[in-house]
Amino acid sequence: SHLRSTDIRTDNSPLQIFVKAKKKINDIFVEIEDYVQDTVGFMKSLQAERNIVTAEEGERIESYVDKVHAIRDVLKRDHMKVAFFGRTSNGKSTVINAMLRDKILPSGIGHTTNCFLQVEGSDNGESYLITEGSTEKQPVQSVGQLGHALCKEKLCESHLVRIFWPKEKCLLLRDDVVFVDSPGVDVTPNLDEWIDKHCLDADVFVLVANAESTLMVTEKNFFHKVSTKLSKPNIFILNNRWDASASEPEFFEQLVKEQKEVRAQHQERAVDFLSRELKVYTPKDAEERVFFVSAKETLQARLQEQRGQPSHNGALAEGFQTRYFEFQDFERKFEECISKSAVKTKFEQHSQRGKHIATEIRQTLDEILDRTQKMKSEQLHIKKEVHDKLNYTEQQLMLLTQEMKDKIHHMVEDVEQRVSKALSE
Ligand code: GTP
Ligand code: MG
């Protein structure tokens, strides 16, 4: 039932932009590979027969076989990457779990994320983890086990543990989205290392802020650093724990009023940060990047739905539905943003290179064709010359024979005349 409920989204999910583009560019590279192979075969046959193709040309074209193959390998591994940052306990791991619709990452007290965790889809329904520098697949059956495995590893905070989770359990994983969870930005002096190691190929960044407090200098600094290394990073700001943000005033009206004010203030600061400070968006576009959500509620609701129970079981706080919709709204905008960005950053380069290879091969083939045509016309020319010469000789011979005939004729006539003259005399 869990897959059924998410299936509905499949066809119109903006992630399909990336999925379809990936399929298309893969198909194109299969064609390019065929084309290169054919050309290599053709050139070999030419080389064997005559000296129409130079050894250099042959080698150059043959080198494209490996190049195209390497691109196809990279293409297979290309994915969309989203990285989550924020201060400790803001709910980064919970946000990821909510998006994955399952408690995959350990969260909460005693489960502080202390290194980089990358969640990606696995085939064949396998779940396992691989630590940095190792190729060993450590099987993981549950979150508890995962938490345990992570604790015993004694990992350095900038290290990366890759968690492979069955693709069929989550549409985002199936559609090649890779999630990166991080330790709190407030606990490390190594932000530069973090950025170099984990952020340069991220398509989208999500700042998980705490709606109960304002954006902190450490959080801002991190994104300032990111934007010096990446021009115009895609950033979303989630004001998480929005369910817990209101104080507990006596009257409902009071609560609504307070929440409105708090929201307006957070919104203004976040927009200001994205537009005026980081200069990554116009204020108008920045408005679209800020959300007020509760990851905890969303995750709970989704787990409930999967059990076939209503998402709202009455125990949830006031305003749950609005926050839940806002989380879904965030996901939709996120999916659109990440798939478009990934298509651009990942496939633009590949298509340029594919184009370049096709052009190079075409040029070489054109040159070869040119050369063979020249050779052909040269041969024709020689043939014609010989032909002309033959004609001339033939004509000369004909003339010559005619002349001789005439001469002999004359001679005979002359002799005849002389003989008859002599006889008559
Ligand atoms: P570190 O890994 O320690 O940096 O923290 P984190 O940012 O990953 O936070 P985590 O997801 O572990 O959440 C910390 C605590 O906050 C957990 O107990 C969560 O259940 C709780 N929490 C997360 N999101 C929300 C939320 O939206 N509302 C409320 N009320 N609690 C939340
Ligand atoms: Mg965490």
Tab-separated table of C-alpha atoms and ligand atoms in Angstrom:
chain	number	residue	atom	x	y	z
A	1	SER	CA	0.000	0.000	0.000
A	2	HIS	CA	2.950	2.262	0.621
A	3	LEU	CA	4.117	1.994	-2.970
A	4	ARG	CA	0.564	2.346	-4.228
A	5	SER	CA	0.078	5.636	-2.420
A	6	THR	CA	3.317	7.034	-3.807
A	7	ASP	CA	2.817	5.555	-7.265
A	8	ILE	CA	0.289	8.230	-8.067
A	9	ARG	CA	3.054	10.788	-7.980
A	10	THR	CA	5.326	8.840	-10.283
A	11	ASP	CA	4.257	10.108	-13.667
A	12	ASN	CA	4.051	13.782	-12.912
A	13	SER	CA	6.967	13.960	-10.499
A	14	PRO	CA	9.387	16.682	-11.581
A	15	LEU	CA	12.191	14.196	-10.900
A	16	GLN	CA	11.168	12.590	-14.182
A	17	ILE	CA	12.859	15.502	-15.961
A	18	PHE	CA	16.177	14.090	-14.800
A	19	VAL	CA	15.191	10.445	-15.167
A	20	LYS	CA	14.046	10.941	-18.750
A	21	ALA	CA	17.010	13.108	-19.671
A	22	LYS	CA	19.331	10.465	-18.256
A	23	LYS	CA	17.685	7.749	-20.306
A	24	LYS	CA	17.832	9.855	-23.422
A	25	ILE	CA	21.475	10.813	-23.088
A	26	ASN	CA	22.316	7.186	-22.290
A	27	ASP	CA	20.585	6.067	-25.484
A	28	ILE	CA	22.449	8.697	-27.446
A	29	PHE	CA	25.764	7.478	-26.084
A	30	VAL	CA	24.879	3.897	-27.002
A	31	GLU	CA	24.435	5.189	-30.541
A	32	ILE	CA	27.677	7.145	-30.407
A	33	GLU	CA	29.461	4.014	-29.213
A	34	ASP	CA	28.060	2.022	-32.159
A	35	TYR	CA	29.060	4.801	-34.489
A	36	VAL	CA	32.615	4.870	-33.124
A	37	GLN	CA	32.926	1.082	-33.327
A	38	ASP	CA	31.686	1.077	-36.925
A	39	THR	CA	34.124	3.820	-37.839
A	40	VAL	CA	37.038	2.002	-36.231
A	41	GLY	CA	36.166	-1.176	-38.187
A	42	PHE	CA	35.804	0.741	-41.407
A	43	MET	CA	39.115	2.542	-40.945
A	44	LYS	CA	40.903	-0.699	-40.168
A	45	SER	CA	39.666	-2.181	-43.427
A	46	LEU	CA	40.901	0.880	-45.306
A	47	GLN	CA	44.257	0.740	-43.587
A	48	ALA	CA	44.672	-2.913	-44.476
A	49	GLU	CA	43.812	-2.440	-48.117
A	50	ARG	CA	45.535	0.685	-49.171
A	51	ASN	CA	47.259	3.617	-47.607
A	52	ILE	CA	44.220	5.800	-47.490
A	53	VAL	CA	44.124	6.172	-43.682
A	54	THR	CA	47.160	7.267	-41.691
A	55	ALA	CA	48.175	5.394	-38.541
A	56	GLU	CA	47.642	8.591	-36.520
A	57	GLU	CA	44.063	8.879	-37.735
A	58	GLY	CA	43.398	5.247	-36.889
A	59	GLU	CA	44.750	5.645	-33.369
A	60	ARG	CA	42.856	8.853	-32.755
A	61	ILE	CA	39.507	7.357	-33.713
A	62	GLU	CA	40.237	4.214	-31.749
A	63	SER	CA	40.926	6.282	-28.622
A	64	TYR	CA	37.301	7.439	-28.724
A	65	VAL	CA	36.166	3.920	-27.900
A	66	ASP	CA	37.578	4.242	-24.370
A	67	LYS	CA	36.431	7.822	-24.019
A	68	VAL	CA	32.843	7.019	-24.929
A	69	HIS	CA	32.945	4.044	-22.624
A	70	ALA	CA	34.184	6.177	-19.730
A	71	ILE	CA	31.410	8.704	-20.304
A	72	ARG	CA	28.833	5.918	-20.313
A	73	ASP	CA	30.191	4.680	-16.995
A	74	VAL	CA	29.954	8.122	-15.436
A	75	LEU	CA	26.461	8.533	-16.868
A	76	LYS	CA	25.324	5.331	-15.230
A	77	ARG	CA	26.454	6.662	-11.859
A	78	ASP	CA	25.108	10.199	-12.315
A	79	HIS	CA	22.539	11.165	-9.735
A	80	MET	CA	20.926	14.167	-8.107
A	81	LYS	CA	22.546	15.113	-4.845
A	82	VAL	CA	20.976	17.040	-2.002
A	83	ALA	CA	22.954	17.952	1.098
A	84	PHE	CA	21.449	18.969	4.449
A	85	PHE	CA	23.155	21.357	6.834
A	86	GLY	CA	22.266	23.172	10.016
A	87	ARG	CA	23.026	23.278	13.691
A	88	THR	CA	22.936	20.177	15.829
A	89	SER	CA	19.468	18.953	16.759
A	90	ASN	CA	17.644	21.173	14.274
A	91	GLY	CA	16.232	18.005	12.733
A	92	LYS	CA	18.414	17.349	9.672
A	93	SER	CA	18.228	13.568	10.023
A	94	THR	CA	14.499	13.748	10.734
A	95	VAL	CA	13.883	15.833	7.596
A	96	ILE	CA	15.679	13.231	5.487
A	97	ASN	CA	13.691	10.431	7.110
A	98	ALA	CA	10.466	12.311	6.445
A	99	MET	CA	11.378	12.654	2.782
A	100	LEU	CA	12.356	8.986	2.598
A	101	ARG	CA	9.101	8.117	4.365
A	102	ASP	CA	10.893	5.812	6.753
A	103	LYS	CA	13.079	5.913	9.851
A	104	ILE	CA	16.341	5.194	8.095
A	105	LEU	CA	18.787	7.597	9.725
A	106	PRO	CA	19.261	7.539	13.482
A	107	SER	CA	17.994	10.751	15.099
A	108	GLY	CA	17.433	12.318	18.454
A	109	ILE	CA	19.257	12.135	21.731
A	110	GLY	CA	22.172	9.717	21.667
A	111	HIS	CA	21.996	9.562	17.880
A	112	THR	CA	23.823	12.693	16.977
A	113	THR	CA	25.102	12.445	13.445
A	114	ASN	CA	28.882	12.457	13.800
A	115	CYS	CA	30.054	11.972	10.237
A	116	PHE	CA	28.656	12.411	6.744
A	117	LEU	CA	25.950	9.921	5.871
A	118	GLN	CA	24.939	9.442	2.282
A	119	VAL	CA	21.741	7.564	1.567
A	120	GLU	CA	21.382	6.170	-1.932
A	121	GLY	CA	19.288	3.538	-3.692
A	122	SER	CA	20.429	-0.056	-4.034
A	123	ASP	CA	19.253	-2.693	-6.458
A	124	ASN	CA	18.033	-6.190	-5.557
A	125	GLY	CA	16.385	-5.039	-2.330
A	126	GLU	CA	19.687	-4.998	-0.443
A	127	SER	CA	20.418	-2.704	2.502
A	128	TYR	CA	23.985	-2.231	3.621
A	129	LEU	CA	26.598	0.381	4.396
A	130	ILE	CA	30.099	1.040	3.175
A	131	THR	CA	32.528	3.131	5.196
A	132	GLU	CA	35.074	5.429	3.637
A	133	GLY	CA	38.171	3.712	2.292
A	134	SER	CA	36.554	0.288	2.384
A	135	THR	CA	34.675	-1.772	-0.175
A	136	GLU	CA	33.130	-4.149	2.336
A	137	LYS	CA	29.344	-4.192	2.354
A	138	GLN	CA	28.099	-4.293	5.931
A	139	PRO	CA	24.496	-5.507	5.959
A	140	VAL	CA	22.005	-3.309	7.802
A	141	GLN	CA	18.579	-4.593	8.739
A	142	SER	CA	17.249	-1.812	10.932
A	143	VAL	CA	17.822	1.707	12.129
A	144	GLY	CA	18.976	0.364	15.464
A	145	GLN	CA	21.556	-1.737	13.749
A	146	LEU	CA	22.614	1.177	11.620
A	147	GLY	CA	23.031	3.393	14.671
A	148	HIS	CA	25.043	0.671	16.314
A	149	ALA	CA	27.234	0.138	13.248
A	150	LEU	CA	27.900	3.873	13.058
A	151	CYS	CA	28.811	4.105	16.748
A	152	LYS	CA	31.334	1.299	16.678
A	153	GLU	CA	33.101	2.691	13.630
A	154	LYS	CA	34.935	5.566	15.388
A	155	LEU	CA	34.618	7.795	12.389
A	156	CYS	CA	36.150	11.150	11.723
A	157	GLU	CA	33.472	13.836	11.292
A	158	SER	CA	34.304	14.599	7.681
A	159	HIS	CA	34.292	10.924	6.766
A	160	LEU	CA	31.577	9.545	4.559
A	161	VAL	CA	29.486	6.492	5.232
A	162	ARG	CA	27.355	5.407	2.309
A	163	ILE	CA	24.060	3.820	3.227
A	164	PHE	CA	22.409	1.780	0.513
A	165	TRP	CA	18.687	1.372	0.861
A	166	PRO	CA	16.375	-0.600	-1.473
A	167	LYS	CA	15.247	1.557	-4.372
A	168	GLU	CA	11.782	0.084	-4.398
A	169	LYS	CA	11.162	1.367	-0.878
A	170	CYS	CA	11.308	4.999	-1.891
A	171	LEU	CA	10.557	6.830	-5.124
A	172	LEU	CA	13.196	9.462	-4.491
A	173	LEU	CA	15.884	6.797	-4.251
A	174	ARG	CA	14.504	5.014	-7.299
A	175	ASP	CA	14.707	8.261	-9.259
A	176	ASP	CA	18.401	8.672	-8.382
A	177	VAL	CA	18.221	11.233	-5.605
A	178	VAL	CA	21.098	10.876	-3.147
A	179	PHE	CA	20.750	12.382	0.342
A	180	VAL	CA	23.678	13.657	2.366
A	181	ASP	CA	23.259	14.169	6.102
A	182	SER	CA	25.926	16.064	8.012
A	183	PRO	CA	27.020	16.709	11.581
A	184	GLY	CA	25.947	20.093	12.979
A	185	VAL	CA	27.779	23.038	11.416
A	186	ASP	CA	28.324	24.355	14.936
A	187	VAL	CA	30.545	21.435	15.952
A	188	THR	CA	33.349	21.652	13.418
A	189	PRO	CA	36.275	23.904	12.624
A	190	ASN	CA	36.704	22.084	9.289
A	191	LEU	CA	34.021	23.681	7.166
A	192	ASP	CA	36.387	24.144	4.234
A	193	GLU	CA	37.254	20.474	4.201
A	194	TRP	CA	33.549	19.617	4.383
A	195	ILE	CA	32.764	21.786	1.430
A	196	ASP	CA	35.616	20.475	-0.699
A	197	LYS	CA	34.822	16.888	0.130
A	198	HIS	CA	31.045	16.786	0.128
A	199	CYS	CA	29.528	19.889	-1.363
A	200	LEU	CA	31.116	20.717	-4.671
A	201	ASP	CA	28.907	18.303	-6.602
A	202	ALA	CA	25.715	18.898	-4.636
A	203	ASP	CA	22.800	20.068	-6.757
A	204	VAL	CA	20.745	21.398	-3.886
A	205	PHE	CA	21.486	22.492	-0.315
A	206	VAL	CA	18.888	22.450	2.402
A	207	LEU	CA	19.518	24.560	5.449
A	208	VAL	CA	17.560	22.993	8.278
A	209	ALA	CA	16.999	25.868	10.659
A	210	ASN	CA	15.239	25.861	13.967
A	211	ALA	CA	12.035	27.881	13.918
A	212	GLU	CA	12.363	28.316	17.658
A	213	SER	CA	15.401	30.540	17.215
A	214	THR	CA	16.870	32.820	14.574
A	215	LEU	CA	19.432	31.906	11.938
A	216	MET	CA	22.826	31.650	13.603
A	217	VAL	CA	26.146	33.061	12.487
A	218	THR	CA	27.604	29.542	12.176
A	219	GLU	CA	24.823	28.539	9.798
A	220	LYS	CA	25.190	31.696	7.768
A	221	ASN	CA	28.980	31.409	7.643
A	222	PHE	CA	28.776	27.949	6.254
A	223	PHE	CA	26.669	29.088	3.309
A	224	HIS	CA	28.878	32.123	2.779
A	225	LYS	CA	31.759	29.703	2.355
A	226	VAL	CA	29.726	27.491	0.054
A	227	SER	CA	28.823	30.410	-2.174
A	228	THR	CA	32.452	31.450	-2.549
A	229	LYS	CA	33.225	28.022	-4.013
A	230	LEU	CA	30.045	27.451	-5.988
A	231	SER	CA	28.525	30.156	-8.071
A	232	LYS	CA	24.816	30.418	-7.304
A	233	PRO	CA	24.185	27.323	-5.210
A	234	ASN	CA	20.534	26.189	-4.953
A	235	ILE	CA	19.478	26.689	-1.365
A	236	PHE	CA	16.252	25.948	0.483
A	237	ILE	CA	15.654	27.050	4.035
A	238	LEU	CA	13.435	24.867	6.196
A	239	ASN	CA	12.298	26.444	9.398
A	240	ASN	CA	11.854	23.141	11.140
A	241	ARG	CA	10.110	22.422	14.465
A	242	TRP	CA	7.401	24.840	13.442
A	243	ASP	CA	5.018	22.699	15.491
A	244	ALA	CA	6.947	23.556	18.628
A	245	SER	CA	7.649	27.165	17.813
A	246	ALA	CA	4.687	28.847	19.422
A	247	SER	CA	4.738	29.567	23.086
A	248	GLU	CA	1.656	28.503	24.908
A	249	PRO	CA	-0.594	31.496	25.155
A	250	GLU	CA	-3.946	31.234	26.818
A	251	PHE	CA	-6.066	31.922	23.783
A	252	PHE	CA	-6.013	30.366	20.374
A	253	GLU	CA	-6.291	33.780	18.693
A	254	GLN	CA	-3.221	34.868	20.581
A	255	LEU	CA	-1.310	31.845	19.291
A	256	VAL	CA	-2.301	32.472	15.696
A	257	LYS	CA	-1.281	36.110	15.990
A	258	GLU	CA	2.062	35.266	17.552
A	259	GLN	CA	2.829	32.600	15.001
A	260	LYS	CA	2.080	35.045	12.220
A	261	GLU	CA	4.525	37.546	13.660
A	262	VAL	CA	7.242	34.974	14.257
A	263	ARG	CA	6.775	33.613	10.770
A	264	ALA	CA	6.977	37.042	9.175
A	265	GLN	CA	10.174	37.754	11.063
A	266	HIS	CA	11.827	34.442	10.111
A	267	GLN	CA	10.680	34.845	6.539
A	268	GLU	CA	12.111	38.335	6.279
A	269	ARG	CA	15.472	37.315	7.712
A	270	ALA	CA	15.739	34.222	5.538
A	271	VAL	CA	14.867	36.176	2.390
A	272	ASP	CA	17.344	38.839	3.358
A	273	PHE	CA	20.028	36.213	3.883
A	274	LEU	CA	19.449	34.532	0.496
A	275	SER	CA	19.031	37.704	-1.530
A	276	ARG	CA	21.027	40.510	0.049
A	277	GLU	CA	23.777	38.547	1.832
A	278	LEU	CA	24.398	35.540	-0.386
A	279	LYS	CA	23.010	37.173	-3.525
A	280	VAL	CA	21.835	33.811	-4.859
A	281	TYR	CA	18.219	34.875	-5.459
A	282	THR	CA	16.165	37.992	-5.974
A	283	PRO	CA	14.010	38.760	-2.920
A	284	LYS	CA	10.970	37.542	-4.867
A	285	ASP	CA	12.574	34.210	-5.773
A	286	ALA	CA	13.957	33.855	-2.260
A	287	GLU	CA	10.387	33.945	-0.899
A	288	GLU	CA	9.791	30.659	-2.718
A	289	ARG	CA	12.733	29.007	-0.983
A	290	VAL	CA	11.657	29.385	2.612
A	291	PHE	CA	9.303	26.905	4.308
A	292	PHE	CA	7.842	26.395	7.757
A	293	VAL	CA	7.540	22.716	8.519
A	294	SER	CA	7.617	19.996	11.077
A	295	ALA	CA	9.724	17.073	9.946
A	296	LYS	CA	8.768	15.080	13.004
A	297	GLU	CA	5.048	15.377	12.334
A	298	THR	CA	5.473	14.692	8.642
A	299	LEU	CA	7.449	11.547	9.308
A	300	GLN	CA	4.916	10.371	11.877
A	301	ALA	CA	2.038	11.068	9.518
A	302	ARG	CA	3.676	9.144	6.721
A	303	LEU	CA	4.456	6.176	8.906
A	304	GLN	CA	0.800	6.187	9.976
A	305	GLU	CA	-0.411	6.343	6.372
A	306	GLN	CA	1.780	3.396	5.502
A	307	ARG	CA	0.152	1.385	8.219
A	308	GLY	CA	-3.145	2.251	6.620
A	309	GLN	CA	-4.134	4.633	9.390
A	310	PRO	CA	-5.152	8.271	8.942
A	311	SER	CA	-2.218	10.695	9.015
A	312	HIS	CA	-3.947	12.797	11.658
A	313	ASN	CA	-4.839	10.631	14.632
A	314	GLY	CA	-5.984	13.469	16.822
A	315	ALA	CA	-2.877	13.547	18.967
A	316	LEU	CA	-1.137	16.001	16.685
A	317	ALA	CA	-0.813	19.665	17.408
A	318	GLU	CA	-2.953	22.443	16.023
A	319	GLY	CA	-2.138	23.447	12.455
A	320	PHE	CA	-0.723	20.058	11.539
A	321	GLN	CA	-2.468	19.912	8.156
A	322	THR	CA	-1.010	23.248	7.049
A	323	ARG	CA	2.491	22.237	8.071
A	324	TYR	CA	2.104	18.889	6.341
A	325	PHE	CA	0.982	20.604	3.111
A	326	GLU	CA	3.876	23.021	3.393
A	327	PHE	CA	6.299	20.107	3.669
A	328	GLN	CA	4.789	18.597	0.507
A	329	ASP	CA	5.009	21.964	-1.163
A	330	PHE	CA	8.688	22.109	-0.256
A	331	GLU	CA	9.241	18.616	-1.695
A	332	ARG	CA	7.610	19.540	-4.982
A	333	LYS	CA	9.702	22.713	-5.407
A	334	PHE	CA	12.774	20.798	-4.311
A	335	GLU	CA	12.182	18.049	-6.893
A	336	GLU	CA	11.723	20.579	-9.656
A	337	CYS	CA	14.844	22.469	-8.662
A	338	ILE	CA	17.107	19.471	-8.209
A	339	SER	CA	16.154	17.709	-11.439
A	340	LYS	CA	16.602	20.819	-13.555
A	341	SER	CA	19.874	21.698	-11.887
A	342	ALA	CA	21.248	18.162	-12.163
A	343	VAL	CA	20.323	17.875	-15.836
A	344	LYS	CA	22.241	21.053	-16.454
A	345	THR	CA	25.332	20.407	-14.376
A	346	LYS	CA	25.654	16.717	-15.149
A	347	PHE	CA	24.432	16.294	-18.704
A	348	GLU	CA	25.464	19.544	-20.339
A	349	GLN	CA	29.125	18.516	-20.173
A	350	HIS	CA	28.412	15.023	-21.449
A	351	SER	CA	26.395	16.280	-24.393
A	352	GLN	CA	29.143	18.751	-25.287
A	353	ARG	CA	31.684	15.945	-25.273
A	354	GLY	CA	29.411	13.638	-27.241
A	355	LYS	CA	28.944	16.367	-29.808
A	356	HIS	CA	32.674	16.967	-29.947
A	357	ILE	CA	33.412	13.285	-30.562
A	358	ALA	CA	30.771	13.019	-33.280
A	359	THR	CA	32.139	16.148	-34.980
A	360	GLU	CA	35.732	14.911	-34.815
A	361	ILE	CA	34.806	11.579	-36.355
A	362	ARG	CA	32.796	13.215	-39.058
A	363	GLN	CA	35.675	15.532	-39.896
A	364	THR	CA	38.115	12.648	-40.134
A	365	LEU	CA	35.742	10.690	-42.357
A	366	ASP	CA	35.215	13.759	-44.527
A	367	GLU	CA	38.962	14.129	-44.911
A	368	ILE	CA	39.280	10.488	-45.888
A	369	LEU	CA	36.482	10.777	-48.411
A	370	ASP	CA	38.136	13.858	-49.839
A	371	ARG	CA	41.404	12.035	-50.138
A	372	THR	CA	39.877	9.009	-51.881
A	373	GLN	CA	38.039	11.267	-54.280
A	374	LYS	CA	41.260	13.028	-55.153
A	375	MET	CA	42.949	9.680	-55.674
A	376	LYS	CA	40.119	8.546	-57.904
A	377	SER	CA	40.209	11.628	-60.053
A	378	GLU	CA	43.983	11.340	-60.320
A	379	GLN	CA	43.628	7.793	-61.537
A	380	LEU	CA	41.010	8.878	-64.008
A	381	HIS	CA	43.320	11.567	-65.215
A	382	ILE	CA	46.153	9.102	-65.787
A	383	LYS	CA	43.796	6.785	-67.571
A	384	LYS	CA	42.673	9.600	-69.812
A	385	GLU	CA	46.214	10.605	-70.644
A	386	VAL	CA	47.086	7.070	-71.613
A	387	HIS	CA	43.914	6.857	-73.582
A	388	ASP	CA	44.658	10.057	-75.441
A	389	LYS	CA	48.141	8.867	-76.235
A	390	LEU	CA	46.833	5.612	-77.594
A	391	ASN	CA	44.358	7.435	-79.751
A	392	TYR	CA	47.067	9.618	-81.126
A	393	THR	CA	49.297	6.699	-81.982
A	394	GLU	CA	46.434	4.927	-83.602
A	395	GLN	CA	45.660	7.951	-85.670
A	396	GLN	CA	49.311	8.333	-86.543
A	397	LEU	CA	49.440	4.728	-87.511
A	398	MET	CA	46.370	5.135	-89.593
A	399	LEU	CA	47.804	8.175	-91.278
A	400	LEU	CA	51.035	6.373	-91.734
A	401	THR	CA	49.470	3.341	-93.294
A	402	GLN	CA	47.351	5.501	-95.532
A	403	GLU	CA	50.462	7.366	-96.636
A	404	MET	CA	52.267	4.132	-97.289
A	405	LYS	CA	49.315	2.814	-99.178
A	406	ASP	CA	49.290	5.965	-101.266
A	407	LYS	CA	53.006	5.778	-101.792
A	408	ILE	CA	52.877	2.148	-102.807
A	409	HIS	CA	49.954	2.980	-105.002
A	410	HIS	CA	51.932	5.752	-106.599
A	411	MET	CA	54.946	3.553	-106.922
A	412	VAL	CA	52.929	0.827	-108.555
A	413	GLU	CA	51.318	3.344	-110.885
A	414	ASP	CA	54.687	4.796	-111.641
A	415	VAL	CA	56.183	1.371	-112.342
A	416	GLU	CA	53.184	0.453	-114.474
A	417	GLN	CA	53.476	3.666	-116.421
A	418	ARG	CA	57.153	3.163	-116.900
A	419	VAL	CA	56.706	-0.455	-117.944
A	420	SER	CA	53.987	0.335	-120.467
A	421	LYS	CA	56.059	3.231	-121.771
A	422	ALA	CA	59.047	0.986	-122.192
A	423	LEU	CA	56.975	-1.622	-123.921
A	424	SER	CA	55.558	0.842	-126.386
A	425	GLU	CA	58.928	2.252	-127.074
B	1	GTP	P1	22.413	16.063	14.911
B	1	GTP	O1	22.557	14.894	14.035
B	1	GTP	O2	22.646	15.762	16.313
B	1	GTP	O3	23.190	17.235	14.430
B	1	GTP	O4	20.858	16.503	14.874
B	1	GTP	P2	19.825	16.546	13.695
B	1	GTP	O5	19.818	17.891	13.098
B	1	GTP	O6	20.022	15.414	12.766
B	1	GTP	O7	18.443	16.380	14.465
B	1	GTP	P3	17.571	15.073	14.637
B	1	GTP	O8	16.882	14.748	13.372
B	1	GTP	O9	18.364	14.029	15.289
B	1	GTP	O10	16.478	15.635	15.636
B	1	GTP	C1	16.796	16.030	16.937
B	1	GTP	C2	15.541	15.906	17.798
B	1	GTP	O11	14.573	16.832	17.370
B	1	GTP	C3	14.900	14.541	17.684
B	1	GTP	O12	14.460	14.144	18.939
B	1	GTP	C4	13.712	14.770	16.778
B	1	GTP	O13	12.644	13.900	17.028
B	1	GTP	C5	13.356	16.187	17.107
B	1	GTP	N1	12.717	16.854	15.978
B	1	GTP	C6	13.127	16.849	14.680
B	1	GTP	N2	12.274	17.554	13.924
B	1	GTP	C7	11.315	18.022	14.741
B	1	GTP	C8	10.139	18.816	14.530
B	1	GTP	O14	9.820	19.241	13.431
B	1	GTP	N3	9.387	19.093	15.619
B	1	GTP	C9	9.710	18.640	16.848
B	1	GTP	N4	8.909	18.954	17.832
B	1	GTP	N5	10.794	17.905	17.087
B	1	GTP	C10	11.588	17.582	16.055
B	2	MG	MG	21.464	14.038	12.645
